[in-house]
XYZ file of C-alpha atoms in Angstrom:
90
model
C 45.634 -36.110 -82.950
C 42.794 -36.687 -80.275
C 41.938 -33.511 -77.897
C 43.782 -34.628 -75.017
C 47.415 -34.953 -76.950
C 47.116 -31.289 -78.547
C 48.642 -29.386 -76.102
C 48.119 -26.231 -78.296
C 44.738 -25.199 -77.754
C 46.200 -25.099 -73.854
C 48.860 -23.231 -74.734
C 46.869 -19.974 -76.574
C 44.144 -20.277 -74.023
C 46.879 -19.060 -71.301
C 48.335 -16.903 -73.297
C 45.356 -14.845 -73.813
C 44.012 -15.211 -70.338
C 43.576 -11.917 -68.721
C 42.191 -10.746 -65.319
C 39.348 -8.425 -64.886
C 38.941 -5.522 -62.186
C 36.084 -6.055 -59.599
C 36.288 -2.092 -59.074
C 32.725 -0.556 -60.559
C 34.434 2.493 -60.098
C 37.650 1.684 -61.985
C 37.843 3.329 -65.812
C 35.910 1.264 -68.083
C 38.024 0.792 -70.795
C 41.086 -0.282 -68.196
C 39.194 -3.253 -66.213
C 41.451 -5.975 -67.875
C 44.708 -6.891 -66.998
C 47.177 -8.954 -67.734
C 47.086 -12.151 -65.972
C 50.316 -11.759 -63.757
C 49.602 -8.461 -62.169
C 48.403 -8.509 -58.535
C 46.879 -4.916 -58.527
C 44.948 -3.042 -61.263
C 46.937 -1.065 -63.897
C 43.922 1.908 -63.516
C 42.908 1.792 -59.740
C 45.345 -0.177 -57.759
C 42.529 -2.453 -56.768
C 44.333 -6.107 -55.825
C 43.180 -8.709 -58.551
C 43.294 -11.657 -56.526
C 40.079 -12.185 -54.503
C 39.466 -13.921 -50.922
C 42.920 -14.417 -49.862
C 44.928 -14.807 -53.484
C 42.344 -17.501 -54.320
C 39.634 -16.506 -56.979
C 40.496 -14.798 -60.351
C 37.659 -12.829 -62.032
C 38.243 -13.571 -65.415
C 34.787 -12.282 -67.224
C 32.002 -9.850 -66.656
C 28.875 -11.646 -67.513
C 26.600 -9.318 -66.554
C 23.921 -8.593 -69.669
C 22.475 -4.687 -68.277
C 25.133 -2.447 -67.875
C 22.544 0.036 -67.124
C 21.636 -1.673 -63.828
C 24.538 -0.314 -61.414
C 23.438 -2.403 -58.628
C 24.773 -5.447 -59.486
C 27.661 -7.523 -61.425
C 27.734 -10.708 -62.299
C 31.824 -11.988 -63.172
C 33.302 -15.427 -63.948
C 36.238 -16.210 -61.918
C 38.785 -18.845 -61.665
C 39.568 -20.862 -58.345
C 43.149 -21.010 -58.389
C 43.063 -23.694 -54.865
C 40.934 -26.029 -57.424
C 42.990 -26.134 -60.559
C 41.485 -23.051 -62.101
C 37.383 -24.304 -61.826
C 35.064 -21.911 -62.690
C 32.566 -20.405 -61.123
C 29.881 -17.407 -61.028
C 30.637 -14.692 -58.455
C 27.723 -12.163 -58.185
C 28.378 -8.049 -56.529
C 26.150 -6.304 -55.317
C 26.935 -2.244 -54.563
């Protein structure tokens, strides 16, 4: 079956999709959550970014010993889920 008639490999990549916490603050170990929540399990920070419309659904950032900055992939929810780079600076 050609890539565009499995509908499988769709179905496990939302299944496992998870949202990450944009909090530098919030406990390590507790920065992903499940992709339905609107708020942090750890902190309570909201999820949802600019108005309910960006995701973060990665941290891509390759020092974690450089505080100053984060860089995250996140998901545009207005454009069918496209994603993009989102870079934090504290």
């Amino acid at each position: 079956m050609n890539y565009f008639g499995d509908t499988s490999y769709f179905y496990c990549e939302q299944v496992n999709r998870m949202t990450y916490c944009i909090n530098p603050n919030c406990d390590k170990d507790k920065r992903i959550n499940p992709i339905n929540l609107t708020k942090c399990q750890s902190c309570e920070t909201a999820l949802l970014l600019y108005e309910g419309r960006f995701r973060i659904v990665e941290n891509i950032t390759k020092s974690p010993h450089n505080p100053a900055w984060e860089v995250f992939i996140v998901e545009d929810i207005e454009y069918n889920d496209t994603r993009r780079v989102l870079k934090t600076l504290s």
